[in-house]
Coordinates of C-alpha atoms and ligand atoms in Angstrom, one line a residue:
Chain A
M283 CA 66.4 -11.3 -113.1
E284 CA 64.9 -14.7 -112.5
Q285 CA 64.0 -14.9 -116.1
L286 CA 67.5 -14.0 -117.1
L287 CA 69.1 -16.7 -114.9
Q288 CA 66.6 -19.2 -116.1
L289 CA 67.3 -18.4 -119.7
L290 CA 71.1 -18.6 -119.1
V291 CA 70.9 -22.1 -117.6
A292 CA 68.7 -23.2 -120.5
G293 CA 71.0 -21.5 -123.0
L294 CA 74.1 -23.0 -121.6
A295 CA 72.5 -26.5 -121.7
L296 CA 71.5 -25.9 -125.3
G297 CA 75.0 -24.6 -126.0
A298 CA 76.5 -27.7 -124.4
R299 CA 74.6 -29.8 -126.9
Y300 CA 75.9 -27.7 -129.8
A301 CA 79.4 -27.9 -128.4
L302 CA 79.3 -31.7 -128.6
V303 CA 78.3 -31.6 -132.2
T304 CA 80.8 -28.8 -133.0
L305 CA 83.6 -30.7 -131.3
G306 CA 82.9 -33.5 -133.8
F307 CA 83.1 -31.1 -136.7
V308 CA 86.4 -29.7 -135.4
V309 CA 88.1 -33.0 -134.6
I310 CA 87.4 -34.4 -138.0
F311 CA 88.3 -31.2 -139.8
R312 CA 91.7 -31.1 -138.0
A313 CA 92.5 -34.7 -138.9
T314 CA 91.3 -34.7 -142.5
G315 CA 90.3 -31.2 -143.7
V316 CA 86.8 -32.5 -144.3
I317 CA 83.7 -30.7 -143.0
N318 CA 81.5 -33.6 -142.1
F319 CA 77.9 -32.7 -142.5
A320 CA 76.9 -36.2 -141.8
Q321 CA 77.4 -35.4 -138.1
G322 CA 73.7 -34.7 -137.8
S323 CA 72.9 -38.2 -138.8
L324 CA 74.9 -39.6 -135.9
V325 CA 73.0 -37.3 -133.6
L326 CA 69.8 -38.9 -134.9
L327 CA 71.1 -42.4 -134.7
G328 CA 72.4 -41.9 -131.1
A329 CA 68.9 -40.7 -129.9
Y330 CA 67.0 -43.5 -131.8
L331 CA 69.3 -46.2 -130.6
T332 CA 68.9 -45.1 -127.0
Y333 CA 65.1 -45.1 -127.5
Q334 CA 65.3 -48.6 -129.0
F335 CA 67.3 -49.9 -126.1
A336 CA 65.5 -48.2 -123.3
G337 CA 62.0 -48.3 -124.8
P338 CA 61.1 -51.4 -126.7
W339 CA 64.0 -53.4 -125.3
Q340 CA 63.5 -52.2 -121.7
W341 CA 67.2 -51.8 -120.9
P342 CA 68.1 -49.5 -118.0
F343 CA 68.5 -46.0 -119.4
L344 CA 72.1 -45.5 -118.5
L345 CA 73.1 -48.8 -120.2
A346 CA 71.0 -47.8 -123.2
A347 CA 72.7 -44.4 -123.4
I348 CA 76.2 -45.7 -123.0
T349 CA 75.7 -48.5 -125.6
S350 CA 74.3 -46.0 -128.0
V351 CA 77.3 -43.7 -127.5
I352 CA 79.7 -46.6 -128.1
A353 CA 77.8 -47.8 -131.2
C354 CA 77.9 -44.4 -132.8
G355 CA 81.6 -44.1 -131.9
A356 CA 82.1 -47.3 -133.8
C357 CA 80.0 -46.1 -136.7
G358 CA 82.2 -43.0 -137.3
P359 CA 85.3 -44.9 -138.5
V360 CA 83.1 -47.3 -140.6
I361 CA 81.6 -44.3 -142.5
E362 CA 85.1 -43.0 -142.9
R363 CA 86.4 -46.3 -144.2
L364 CA 83.5 -47.0 -146.5
L365 CA 82.9 -43.6 -148.0
L366 CA 85.4 -40.9 -147.1
R367 CA 88.6 -42.7 -147.6
R368 CA 87.7 -43.2 -151.2
M369 CA 87.3 -39.4 -151.5
V370 CA 90.8 -38.6 -150.4
G371 CA 92.4 -36.2 -152.9
R372 CA 89.0 -35.3 -154.5
P373 CA 87.8 -31.7 -154.6
A374 CA 86.6 -30.5 -151.3
F375 CA 83.2 -29.7 -152.8
A376 CA 82.7 -33.3 -153.8
V377 CA 83.7 -34.5 -150.3
I378 CA 81.2 -32.2 -148.7
M379 CA 78.5 -33.4 -151.0
V380 CA 79.1 -37.0 -150.0
T381 CA 78.7 -36.1 -146.3
L382 CA 75.6 -34.1 -147.1
G383 CA 74.2 -37.0 -149.1
L384 CA 74.8 -39.3 -146.3
L385 CA 73.0 -37.0 -143.9
I386 CA 70.0 -37.0 -146.2
V387 CA 69.9 -40.7 -146.6
I388 CA 70.1 -41.4 -142.9
E389 CA 67.5 -38.7 -142.2
Q390 CA 65.2 -40.5 -144.5
A391 CA 66.1 -44.0 -143.3
V392 CA 65.5 -43.4 -139.6
P393 CA 61.8 -42.5 -139.9
T394 CA 61.3 -45.4 -142.2
M395 CA 62.4 -47.7 -139.4
W396 CA 61.0 -45.9 -136.4
G397 CA 58.2 -43.8 -137.8
Q398 CA 57.6 -40.0 -137.9
D399 CA 55.9 -39.5 -134.6
P400 CA 58.0 -38.3 -131.6
K401 CA 59.0 -41.0 -129.1
N402 CA 59.7 -40.8 -125.4
M403 CA 63.3 -41.8 -125.0
G404 CA 62.8 -43.3 -121.6
D405 CA 65.1 -41.0 -119.7
P406 CA 64.4 -41.1 -115.9
W407 CA 64.2 -37.3 -115.5
G408 CA 61.6 -36.7 -118.1
I409 CA 60.0 -33.3 -117.6
D410 CA 61.0 -32.8 -114.0
T411 CA 62.2 -29.4 -112.8
V412 CA 63.9 -28.1 -109.8
Q413 CA 63.2 -24.9 -108.0
A414 CA 66.0 -22.6 -106.7
G415 CA 64.3 -19.6 -105.2
A416 CA 62.2 -18.2 -108.0
V417 CA 64.3 -19.8 -110.7
T418 CA 63.0 -23.0 -112.3
V419 CA 65.4 -25.3 -114.0
A420 CA 64.7 -28.4 -116.1
V421 CA 66.4 -31.4 -114.7
R422 CA 67.3 -32.5 -118.2
D423 CA 69.3 -29.3 -118.6
L424 CA 71.3 -30.1 -115.4
W425 CA 72.0 -33.6 -116.7
T426 CA 73.0 -32.2 -120.0
L427 CA 75.4 -29.8 -118.5
G428 CA 76.9 -32.4 -116.2
L429 CA 77.3 -35.1 -118.8
T430 CA 78.7 -32.7 -121.4
A431 CA 81.2 -31.2 -119.0
L432 CA 82.4 -34.7 -118.2
A433 CA 82.7 -35.8 -121.8
I434 CA 84.4 -32.6 -122.9
A435 CA 86.9 -32.8 -120.0
G436 CA 87.6 -36.4 -121.0
V437 CA 88.3 -35.5 -124.6
F438 CA 90.5 -32.6 -123.7
G439 CA 92.4 -34.6 -121.1
F440 CA 92.9 -37.2 -123.8
F441 CA 94.3 -34.7 -126.3
R442 CA 96.6 -33.2 -123.7
Y443 CA 98.0 -36.2 -121.8
S444 CA 97.6 -39.3 -123.9
R445 CA 100.0 -40.7 -126.5
Y446 CA 97.4 -40.7 -129.2
G447 CA 96.1 -37.3 -128.2
L448 CA 99.5 -35.9 -128.8
A449 CA 99.6 -37.8 -132.1
M450 CA 96.3 -36.2 -133.1
R451 CA 97.6 -32.7 -132.3
A452 CA 100.8 -33.3 -134.2
T453 CA 99.0 -34.7 -137.2
A454 CA 96.7 -31.7 -137.3
L455 CA 99.8 -29.4 -137.5
D456 CA 101.9 -31.3 -140.1
Q457 CA 100.6 -34.6 -141.4
E458 CA 103.8 -35.6 -143.2
A459 CA 106.1 -34.7 -140.3
A460 CA 103.8 -36.8 -138.0
Q461 CA 104.1 -39.7 -140.4
A462 CA 107.8 -39.3 -140.3
Q463 CA 107.7 -39.9 -136.5
G464 CA 105.9 -43.2 -137.0
I465 CA 102.4 -41.9 -136.3
S466 CA 99.8 -43.7 -138.3
V467 CA 97.6 -41.1 -139.9
R468 CA 95.0 -43.7 -140.6
R469 CA 94.6 -44.5 -137.0
V470 CA 94.5 -40.8 -136.1
V471 CA 91.7 -40.3 -138.6
A472 CA 89.8 -43.3 -137.4
L473 CA 90.1 -42.1 -133.8
S474 CA 88.8 -38.7 -134.8
W475 CA 85.7 -40.2 -136.3
T476 CA 85.2 -42.3 -133.2
I477 CA 85.3 -39.2 -131.0
A478 CA 83.0 -37.3 -133.3
G479 CA 80.5 -40.2 -133.5
A480 CA 80.4 -40.7 -129.8
A481 CA 80.0 -36.9 -129.1
A482 CA 77.2 -36.7 -131.7
A483 CA 75.4 -39.6 -130.0
L484 CA 75.6 -37.9 -126.6
A485 CA 74.4 -34.7 -128.2
G486 CA 71.4 -36.6 -129.6
I487 CA 70.6 -38.2 -126.3
T488 CA 70.7 -34.9 -124.4
V489 CA 68.6 -33.1 -127.2
A490 CA 65.9 -35.8 -127.2
S491 CA 65.6 -36.3 -123.5
G492 CA 62.8 -34.7 -121.5
E493 CA 59.8 -33.1 -123.2
A494 CA 61.6 -32.8 -126.6
G495 CA 61.3 -36.5 -127.4
V496 CA 63.0 -38.4 -130.1
S497 CA 61.9 -37.2 -133.6
P498 CA 63.6 -37.0 -137.0
S499 CA 63.9 -33.3 -136.7
I500 CA 66.6 -33.4 -134.0
S501 CA 69.3 -33.9 -136.6
Q502 CA 68.8 -30.2 -137.3
I503 CA 70.9 -29.4 -134.3
A504 CA 73.8 -29.9 -136.7
L505 CA 72.6 -26.9 -138.7
A506 CA 73.0 -24.6 -135.7
A507 CA 76.2 -26.3 -134.6
F508 CA 77.9 -25.7 -137.9
P509 CA 78.0 -21.9 -137.5
A510 CA 79.2 -22.5 -133.9
A511 CA 82.2 -24.4 -135.4
I512 CA 82.9 -21.6 -137.8
L513 CA 82.7 -18.9 -135.3
G514 CA 84.8 -20.8 -132.8
G515 CA 87.4 -21.4 -135.4
L516 CA 87.1 -24.7 -137.4
D517 CA 90.4 -26.0 -136.3
S518 CA 90.2 -25.2 -132.6
P519 CA 88.6 -27.6 -130.0
Y520 CA 88.4 -24.8 -127.5
G521 CA 86.7 -22.7 -130.1
A522 CA 84.2 -25.5 -130.6
I523 CA 83.1 -25.3 -127.0
A524 CA 83.1 -21.5 -126.9
G525 CA 81.2 -21.3 -130.2
G526 CA 78.6 -23.8 -129.0
L527 CA 78.0 -22.0 -125.8
V528 CA 77.8 -18.6 -127.4
I529 CA 75.3 -19.8 -129.9
G530 CA 73.2 -21.7 -127.3
V531 CA 73.0 -18.7 -125.0
S532 CA 72.3 -16.1 -127.7
Q533 CA 69.7 -18.3 -129.2
T534 CA 67.9 -18.9 -125.9
L535 CA 68.1 -15.2 -124.9
T536 CA 66.7 -14.2 -128.3
A537 CA 63.8 -16.7 -127.9
G538 CA 63.2 -15.3 -124.4
Y539 CA 63.3 -11.6 -125.0
Q540 CA 62.9 -10.8 -128.7
P541 CA 59.2 -11.5 -129.0
D542 CA 58.5 -8.9 -126.3
H543 CA 61.2 -6.3 -127.2
A544 CA 61.6 -6.6 -130.9
A545 CA 58.4 -8.3 -132.1
W546 CA 58.9 -6.9 -135.6
L547 CA 61.6 -9.4 -136.2
G548 CA 59.0 -12.1 -136.3
D549 CA 58.2 -15.3 -134.4
N550 CA 61.2 -17.5 -135.3
F551 CA 64.1 -15.1 -135.2
H552 CA 65.9 -17.3 -132.7
V553 CA 66.2 -20.0 -135.3
I554 CA 68.5 -17.9 -137.5
M555 CA 70.3 -16.4 -134.5
P556 CA 73.3 -18.8 -134.9
Y557 CA 74.0 -17.4 -138.3
V558 CA 73.5 -13.8 -137.3
V559 CA 76.1 -14.3 -134.5
M560 CA 78.4 -16.2 -136.8
I561 CA 78.4 -13.4 -139.4
A562 CA 78.9 -10.7 -136.7
I563 CA 81.9 -12.5 -135.2
L564 CA 83.5 -13.3 -138.5
L565 CA 83.4 -9.7 -139.5
V566 CA 85.6 -8.9 -136.5
R567 CA 87.7 -12.0 -136.4
P568 CA 87.9 -13.7 -139.7
Y569 CA 89.5 -16.9 -138.3
G570 CA 86.8 -17.2 -135.6
L571 CA 87.3 -16.8 -131.9
F572 CA 90.1 -19.3 -131.5
G573 CA 91.1 -20.1 -135.1
T574 CA 94.7 -20.2 -136.1
R575 CA 96.8 -17.2 -136.6
E576 CA 99.8 -19.3 -137.3
V577 CA 102.3 -19.5 -134.5
E578 CA 105.5 -19.0 -136.5
R579 CA 108.4 -16.7 -136.4
A580 CA 109.0 -14.9 -139.7
Chain B
M96 CA 140.5 -45.5 -148.6
N97 CA 140.5 -43.4 -145.5
D98 CA 137.8 -45.4 -143.9
H99 CA 139.2 -46.0 -140.5
R100 CA 136.1 -47.7 -139.3
G101 CA 136.6 -50.6 -141.6
T102 CA 133.7 -51.0 -144.0
T103 CA 134.3 -54.6 -144.8
E104 CA 134.5 -56.0 -141.3
R105 CA 131.2 -54.4 -140.2
G106 CA 129.2 -55.0 -143.3
A107 CA 126.6 -52.6 -144.7
L108 CA 124.0 -51.2 -142.4
L109 CA 122.1 -49.6 -145.3
S110 CA 122.4 -50.7 -148.8
L111 CA 120.7 -49.4 -152.0
D112 CA 121.3 -50.9 -155.4
G113 CA 119.9 -49.8 -158.7
L114 CA 117.2 -47.8 -157.0
E115 CA 114.7 -46.2 -159.4
V116 CA 112.0 -43.7 -158.2
R117 CA 109.3 -42.1 -160.3
Y118 CA 106.7 -39.5 -159.3
G119 CA 103.3 -39.9 -160.9
G120 CA 104.6 -42.2 -163.5
A121 CA 106.2 -39.4 -165.5
I122 CA 109.0 -37.8 -163.5
H123 CA 112.0 -40.1 -163.2
A124 CA 113.6 -38.7 -160.1
L125 CA 116.2 -41.4 -159.2
R126 CA 118.0 -43.6 -161.7
G127 CA 119.9 -46.6 -160.6
V128 CA 121.2 -45.2 -157.4
R129 CA 123.7 -47.4 -155.6
L130 CA 124.8 -46.4 -152.1
E131 CA 126.1 -48.2 -149.0
I132 CA 126.5 -47.1 -145.4
S133 CA 128.4 -49.1 -142.8
D134 CA 127.6 -49.2 -139.2
G135 CA 129.1 -46.2 -137.4
E136 CA 129.9 -44.1 -140.5
I137 CA 128.9 -40.6 -141.4
V138 CA 128.1 -40.5 -145.1
A139 CA 127.4 -37.3 -147.0
V140 CA 125.1 -37.0 -150.0
L141 CA 125.7 -33.8 -152.0
G142 CA 123.6 -32.5 -154.8
T143 CA 122.3 -29.2 -156.2
N144 CA 118.6 -28.3 -156.2
G145 CA 116.4 -30.9 -157.8
A146 CA 119.2 -33.5 -157.8
G147 CA 117.0 -36.0 -156.0
K148 CA 118.3 -35.8 -152.4
T149 CA 115.0 -35.5 -150.7
T150 CA 113.5 -38.1 -153.0
L151 CA 116.3 -40.5 -151.9
L152 CA 115.4 -39.9 -148.2
R153 CA 111.6 -40.3 -148.9
A154 CA 112.4 -43.7 -150.6
L155 CA 114.3 -44.8 -147.5
T156 CA 111.6 -43.7 -145.0
G157 CA 108.4 -44.8 -146.8
L158 CA 107.2 -41.3 -147.4
L159 CA 107.1 -41.5 -151.2
P160 CA 103.4 -42.5 -151.4
A161 CA 102.4 -39.3 -149.7
H162 CA 103.9 -37.6 -152.8
K163 CA 102.5 -39.9 -155.4
G164 CA 106.0 -41.3 -155.9
H165 CA 107.0 -45.0 -156.0
I166 CA 110.1 -47.1 -156.2
T167 CA 110.0 -48.7 -159.6
G168 CA 113.1 -50.8 -159.4
G169 CA 116.2 -51.8 -157.4
T170 CA 116.8 -53.0 -153.8
L171 CA 116.9 -51.3 -150.5
T172 CA 117.9 -53.1 -147.3
L173 CA 118.7 -52.3 -143.7
A174 CA 120.9 -54.7 -142.0
G175 CA 120.1 -57.3 -144.7
T176 CA 116.3 -57.0 -144.6
S177 CA 114.4 -55.2 -147.4
L178 CA 112.7 -51.9 -146.6
L179 CA 110.6 -52.0 -149.8
G180 CA 106.9 -51.4 -149.3
L181 CA 107.2 -50.6 -145.6
D182 CA 105.1 -47.7 -144.3
P183 CA 106.9 -44.9 -142.4
A184 CA 106.0 -46.2 -139.0
D185 CA 107.6 -49.6 -139.8
V186 CA 110.7 -47.8 -141.0
V187 CA 111.0 -45.9 -137.7
R188 CA 110.5 -49.1 -135.8
R189 CA 113.3 -50.7 -137.7
G190 CA 115.7 -47.9 -136.6
I191 CA 115.7 -45.1 -139.2
A192 CA 114.8 -41.7 -138.0
Q193 CA 114.9 -38.6 -140.1
V194 CA 115.3 -34.8 -139.8
M195 CA 113.2 -33.5 -142.6
E196 CA 114.1 -30.7 -144.9
G197 CA 112.9 -27.4 -143.5
R198 CA 112.9 -28.8 -139.9
R199 CA 109.2 -29.3 -139.8
V200 CA 108.8 -28.9 -136.0
F201 CA 105.3 -29.0 -134.7
A202 CA 105.0 -25.2 -134.3
E203 CA 102.2 -25.1 -131.8
L204 CA 103.4 -27.9 -129.6
T205 CA 106.0 -27.3 -126.8
V206 CA 109.6 -28.4 -127.2
E207 CA 108.9 -31.4 -124.9
E208 CA 105.8 -32.4 -126.8
N209 CA 107.7 -32.3 -130.0
L210 CA 110.3 -34.6 -128.6
R211 CA 107.6 -37.0 -127.3
T212 CA 106.2 -37.4 -130.8
G213 CA 109.7 -38.6 -131.8
A214 CA 109.3 -41.5 -129.3
F215 CA 105.8 -42.3 -130.5
T216 CA 106.7 -45.8 -131.7
R217 CA 108.5 -46.8 -128.5
A218 CA 107.0 -48.7 -125.6
D219 CA 110.0 -48.9 -123.3
K220 CA 109.5 -45.9 -121.0
R221 CA 112.8 -46.3 -119.3
A222 CA 114.8 -46.3 -122.6
V223 CA 112.8 -43.2 -123.7
A224 CA 113.5 -41.4 -120.4
A225 CA 117.2 -42.2 -120.8
D226 CA 117.1 -40.8 -124.4
F227 CA 115.4 -37.6 -123.1
D228 CA 118.3 -37.2 -120.7
R229 CA 120.7 -37.8 -123.5
V230 CA 119.3 -35.2 -125.9
Y231 CA 118.9 -32.7 -123.1
S232 CA 122.6 -33.0 -122.3
L233 CA 123.4 -32.8 -126.0
F234 CA 121.2 -29.7 -126.4
P235 CA 121.1 -28.0 -123.0
I236 CA 119.1 -25.1 -124.5
L237 CA 116.2 -27.4 -125.2
A238 CA 116.1 -28.5 -121.6
E239 CA 115.9 -24.9 -120.6
R240 CA 113.1 -24.3 -123.1
R241 CA 111.2 -27.5 -122.8
R242 CA 107.9 -25.8 -122.1
A243 CA 108.3 -23.2 -124.8
T244 CA 106.2 -23.3 -127.9
A245 CA 108.4 -24.7 -130.6
G246 CA 107.2 -22.2 -133.3
Y247 CA 108.7 -19.3 -131.3
L248 CA 112.3 -20.7 -131.1
S249 CA 115.0 -19.4 -133.4
G250 CA 115.8 -21.4 -136.6
G251 CA 118.8 -23.0 -135.1
E252 CA 116.9 -24.0 -132.0
Q253 CA 114.2 -25.5 -134.1
Q254 CA 116.8 -27.5 -136.0
M255 CA 118.0 -28.8 -132.6
V256 CA 114.4 -29.8 -131.8
A257 CA 114.1 -31.6 -135.1
I258 CA 117.4 -33.5 -134.4
A259 CA 116.5 -34.3 -130.8
R260 CA 113.0 -35.5 -131.9
A261 CA 114.6 -37.9 -134.4
L262 CA 117.0 -39.2 -131.7
L263 CA 114.1 -40.0 -129.4
A264 CA 113.1 -42.6 -131.9
G265 CA 116.2 -44.4 -130.8
P266 CA 117.6 -44.8 -134.3
R267 CA 120.5 -46.9 -135.6
L268 CA 120.6 -44.6 -138.6
L269 CA 119.9 -40.9 -138.4
I270 CA 119.3 -39.2 -141.7
L271 CA 119.2 -35.4 -142.1
D272 CA 118.0 -33.4 -145.0
E273 CA 120.0 -30.2 -145.3
P274 CA 120.2 -29.3 -141.6
S275 CA 122.4 -26.3 -142.3
L276 CA 119.7 -24.7 -144.6
G277 CA 119.0 -21.1 -143.6
L278 CA 121.3 -21.1 -140.5
A279 CA 124.0 -18.6 -139.7
P280 CA 127.6 -20.0 -140.0
A281 CA 128.1 -20.2 -136.2
M282 CA 124.9 -22.2 -135.9
V283 CA 126.0 -24.5 -138.8
R284 CA 129.2 -25.2 -136.9
R285 CA 127.3 -26.1 -133.8
I286 CA 125.0 -28.4 -135.6
R287 CA 128.0 -30.0 -137.3
D288 CA 129.7 -30.6 -133.9
N289 CA 126.4 -32.0 -132.5
L290 CA 126.4 -34.5 -135.4
T291 CA 129.9 -35.6 -134.7
E292 CA 129.1 -36.1 -131.1
I293 CA 125.9 -38.1 -132.0
N294 CA 127.9 -40.3 -134.3
R295 CA 130.6 -40.8 -131.6
Q296 CA 127.9 -42.0 -129.2
G297 CA 127.1 -44.8 -131.7
T298 CA 124.5 -43.6 -134.2
T299 CA 125.2 -43.9 -138.0
V300 CA 124.6 -40.7 -139.9
L301 CA 123.4 -40.1 -143.4
L302 CA 123.8 -36.4 -144.0
V303 CA 122.2 -34.8 -147.1
E304 CA 123.6 -31.3 -147.8
Q305 CA 124.3 -28.6 -150.3
N306 CA 126.8 -27.2 -147.9
A307 CA 129.6 -29.5 -149.1
R308 CA 132.2 -27.9 -146.9
M309 CA 130.3 -28.6 -143.8
A310 CA 129.2 -32.1 -144.7
L311 CA 132.6 -33.3 -146.0
S312 CA 134.4 -31.9 -142.9
I313 CA 132.7 -34.5 -140.8
A314 CA 131.9 -37.3 -143.2
D315 CA 133.9 -40.5 -143.8
R316 CA 132.6 -40.8 -147.3
G317 CA 130.4 -39.0 -149.7
Y318 CA 128.2 -39.4 -152.8
V319 CA 127.4 -36.7 -155.4
L320 CA 123.9 -36.9 -156.9
E321 CA 123.1 -35.2 -160.2
T322 CA 119.7 -35.4 -161.8
G323 CA 118.9 -38.6 -160.0
R324 CA 122.2 -40.4 -160.6
V325 CA 125.3 -40.9 -158.5
V326 CA 128.0 -39.3 -160.5
L327 CA 130.8 -39.4 -158.0
D328 CA 131.6 -41.2 -154.7
G329 CA 134.5 -41.8 -152.5
P330 CA 136.2 -40.8 -149.3
A331 CA 135.4 -37.3 -148.0
A332 CA 139.0 -36.1 -148.5
T333 CA 139.0 -37.2 -152.1
L334 CA 135.8 -35.5 -152.8
L335 CA 137.0 -32.3 -151.2
A336 CA 140.0 -32.3 -153.5
D337 CA 137.9 -33.1 -156.6
P338 CA 137.9 -30.1 -159.0
E339 CA 134.4 -30.7 -160.1
V340 CA 133.1 -30.8 -156.5
Q341 CA 135.1 -27.6 -155.8
R342 CA 133.6 -25.8 -158.7
L343 CA 130.0 -26.9 -158.1
Y344 CA 129.7 -27.1 -154.4
L345 CA 132.4 -25.1 -152.7
G346 CA 131.3 -22.1 -154.7
I347 CA 128.0 -22.2 -152.9
G348 CA 129.9 -22.5 -149.6
E349 CA 131.6 -19.2 -150.3
R350 CA 128.3 -17.4 -150.8
E351 CA 127.2 -18.6 -147.4
G352 CA 128.4 -15.6 -145.4
V353 CA 127.0 -13.0 -147.8
S354 CA 123.4 -14.0 -148.3
I355 CA 122.5 -17.3 -146.9
R356 CA 119.1 -15.9 -146.0
E357 CA 118.5 -14.9 -149.6
L358 CA 119.6 -18.3 -150.8
A359 CA 117.3 -20.0 -148.3
R360 CA 114.4 -17.8 -149.3
Q361 CA 114.9 -18.6 -153.0
R362 CA 115.1 -22.3 -152.2
R363 CA 112.0 -22.2 -150.2
A364 CA 110.0 -20.5 -152.9
E365 CA 111.3 -23.0 -155.4
Q366 CA 110.2 -25.9 -153.2
Q367 CA 106.7 -24.5 -152.7
G368 CA 106.5 -24.3 -156.5
V369 CA 107.3 -28.0 -156.6
V370 CA 104.7 -28.9 -154.0
S371 CA 101.9 -27.0 -155.5
R372 CA 102.3 -28.6 -158.9
Ligands
ATP722 N1 106.1 -34.6 -155.2 C1 106.7 -34.5 -156.3 N2 106.0 -34.7 -157.5 C2 106.7 -34.7 -158.7 N3 108.0 -34.4 -158.8 C3 108.7 -34.2 -157.7 C4 108.1 -34.2 -156.4 N4 109.1 -34.0 -155.5 C5 110.2 -33.8 -156.2 N5 110.0 -33.9 -157.5 C6 111.0 -33.9 -158.6 O1 112.0 -34.8 -158.4 C7 113.3 -34.3 -158.6 C8 114.1 -34.4 -157.4 O2 113.6 -33.5 -156.4 P1 114.1 -33.5 -154.9 O3 113.2 -32.7 -154.1 O4 114.4 -34.9 -154.5 O5 115.5 -32.8 -155.0 P2 116.5 -32.2 -153.9 O6 117.8 -32.7 -154.3 O7 116.0 -32.6 -152.6 O8 116.4 -30.7 -154.2 P3 116.5 -29.5 -153.1 O9 118.0 -29.3 -152.9 O10 115.9 -28.4 -153.8 O11 115.8 -29.9 -151.9 C9 113.0 -32.8 -159.1 O12 113.1 -32.8 -160.5 C10 111.7 -32.5 -158.6 O13 111.0 -31.6 -159.4
MG723 MG1 115.5 -31.5 -151.0

């Protein structure tokens, strides 16, 4: 029982990190129809910038983290402006290759600047744990859950209540009709990339905090977050959150129980778990958990 | 002229001269179109499928680039200032709002959210609130259903949402692309009466229709487009009496009661053909 609770908390925290990355996939996909694989590179950049500010530059950690989130939020629209806007109207395959190419370039550039060895990001909670009865929980997981919940609530509140949030929802539904209302699709796209970049940076910070450390491999979180986006429904922000949590929890439970109960599956089965879950869910619900069945009268 | 509003003393609100539009360099969709609308008028534009009606409205509202179309000649002015090269948001800010062909409501947003998108360009909250009251009294059913998801409304109610949304932009000129398309005759009459009322409250109306009977029954003047050219124009009564108009357009009007659904379905299929090309 204790083990289950412990795994659930860790799984939700992992899922929250996925959810941030997934939300970025979904927000950009809704605005532009592009699946942005370069998302992982902003995760990486967010973590390394935080390290740079809090470590070598000795800034207070919170300031370092916030600055890094803002910087990555600003990087999003720059990437869109310099690369993806030129790709408008090109085949989807070509666009995807551009985002993948960018991911590979940044994944190589980052270790060139900061080296291959893991760094301590300088977060104040480090490897601390708290004890609740027999359950041990990592402080970094609690921070992850808290910060992610705040960020996600902020984004959803923005979608729901703000003028540009409404514009983003309208644009996702019918771009031309949105334009006809005087909504600037360019601004909606830029805003989507800002949200995705900032969310990716926060994901990077929460992944790299504590014992994990900052290393080039953290961009791989995007590989697990991608199936989360598909299984949630690529065009659904709610699906992004649900998909992230489902993947996080199932992956952690697998890592916790499978070696004892199904050892024949090998040592690293939890790594492919996101894809197993995605395939299972898509077999039952082809549009993902929250993907659109169109709301429309015949 | 039956123009009781006096075209000359008010001057043209919207004026097009020699307007040329091409799609992708090859398709010549509008050829030397000349058209004027005075403040306070209702002007009808009639034309069969593919005549260029929607293209004309795209040219007015800055939506051509989204279709790889461009204005290749002529002038286009609103109250004396050119609209050439403006993007859709600028056009809305200058006072032109449109009800697009096929309604195009945001299906997953509520009625109220749809209306809020119409007011996107406006900063004056008070004026917007007053316009909300105005459209809700014009369309009481929308006030009742303001929290309903727009995609679940009937076709006629969706058309009302589209019109109300356009009114929330606070336009001087309201343009509508075939608002009667796919609606039952009783609903067509209601929409027609709504347009008369909207015009009476001070909004100039440009009404694009294939339903000539409906359009000419409320319009002051009308134009007939054929393969991108204005082939006929004049006061509504003159057009109604014109044998050519009667043969071409009032024939369609008679089919209305029999199979308007079928007609609408065919048209929609044709349009999707156009888009996917
Ligand atoms: N996006 C486009 N690309 C190329 N050609 C187009 C495009 N849209 C319209 N056309 C062409 O321009 C001409 C005018 O089309 P338009 O849609 O303006 O006609 P319409 O009068 O609105 O017809 P309908 O009554 O069917 O709506 C047609 O020949 C059409 O094929
Ligand atoms: Mg048309």
